[in-house]
């Protein structure tokens, strides 16, 4: 396993699920942490546990990232030259579920903000310092949904497609500065995300689920190796090349057969 190259990291959505798994795996690697999420009580509990178990420094930064003042505070922390952050993990996100026209507009705007605008803002805040230091990394937690039409989650799929495309292009821009971007294309993961989005998990496939630790392990291995993208889980790695080459008409036909309006 390649030696992990970074000594500090900021993780969004760190209080549960994939974000919590990132925090735990980074602490195991002796990485100092800044943990960001809405629930301060859960962050404090996790910070206390990680500091005790791994003797790492853990800073808690409670923030609803759709609140401009709190987002600005997190961006300021990332750009602080006195306390450099080596690795940004853009994990926080949300999704509305249902027909777009029937969903409340505020739900879809929140999804667009958390999945697109927040990662853009935070990445823009940390990159100048990373470039000047000649080292740093960004992890974007995207989804296999980025490759597919997703009726019933149209905004979510579109935001993840943006995040994946932006990460690939950005990675090519900053590589010459010693900075890299890794995009993680997750499949179905038992993280609480679907429940929070109002998805009845009984309607989803029973097999092929990942746990959050599998996602974090695959992502951090890709970071250590400097890979631009990773697909956690063997079953999903097999599917990804097919999704890239199948004609869109074929993908629509496949999705249409499985979609339940």
Short mmCIF file of N, CA and C in Angstrom, two decimals, residues 11 19 38-39 59 70 82 92 99 125 142 164 212 222:
data_model
loop_
_atom_site.label_atom_id
_atom_site.label_comp_id
_atom_site.label_asym_id
_atom_site.label_seq_id
_atom_site.Cartn_x
_atom_site.Cartn_y
_atom_site.Cartn_z
N UNK A 11 -13.01 17.29 6.20
CA UNK A 11 -14.03 16.39 5.68
C UNK A 11 -15.40 17.01 5.91
N UNK A 19 -18.81 10.13 5.29
CA UNK A 19 -17.96 11.16 5.88
C UNK A 19 -17.33 10.70 7.19
N UNK A 38 -23.57 19.48 10.12
CA UNK A 38 -24.57 20.30 10.82
C UNK A 38 -24.68 19.94 12.30
N UNK A 39 -24.56 18.66 12.63
CA UNK A 39 -24.82 18.20 13.99
C UNK A 39 -23.57 18.33 14.86
N UNK A 59 -10.36 19.04 14.97
CA UNK A 59 -11.06 20.32 15.11
C UNK A 59 -12.49 20.15 14.61
N UNK A 70 -21.94 30.32 7.36
CA UNK A 70 -21.20 29.12 7.80
C UNK A 70 -20.31 28.58 6.67
N UNK A 82 -1.88 29.97 7.93
CA UNK A 82 -1.25 29.56 9.19
C UNK A 82 -1.63 28.15 9.60
N UNK A 92 -20.20 16.05 1.73
CA UNK A 92 -21.57 16.46 2.05
C UNK A 92 -22.42 16.55 0.78
N UNK A 99 -40.72 13.08 -8.77
CA UNK A 99 -40.79 13.80 -10.03
C UNK A 99 -40.40 15.26 -9.81
N UNK A 125 -11.39 27.69 -2.45
CA UNK A 125 -10.75 28.26 -1.27
C UNK A 125 -9.42 27.60 -0.95
N UNK A 142 -18.63 11.46 -5.68
CA UNK A 142 -19.66 11.49 -6.71
C UNK A 142 -20.46 10.19 -6.64
N UNK A 164 -18.34 15.10 -11.30
CA UNK A 164 -17.38 14.18 -11.92
C UNK A 164 -16.63 14.86 -13.06
N UNK A 212 -19.85 2.09 4.25
CA UNK A 212 -19.08 3.33 4.14
C UNK A 212 -17.57 3.13 4.22
N UNK A 222 -6.84 5.31 -3.61
CA UNK A 222 -6.69 6.06 -4.87
C UNK A 222 -5.95 7.36 -4.64
#
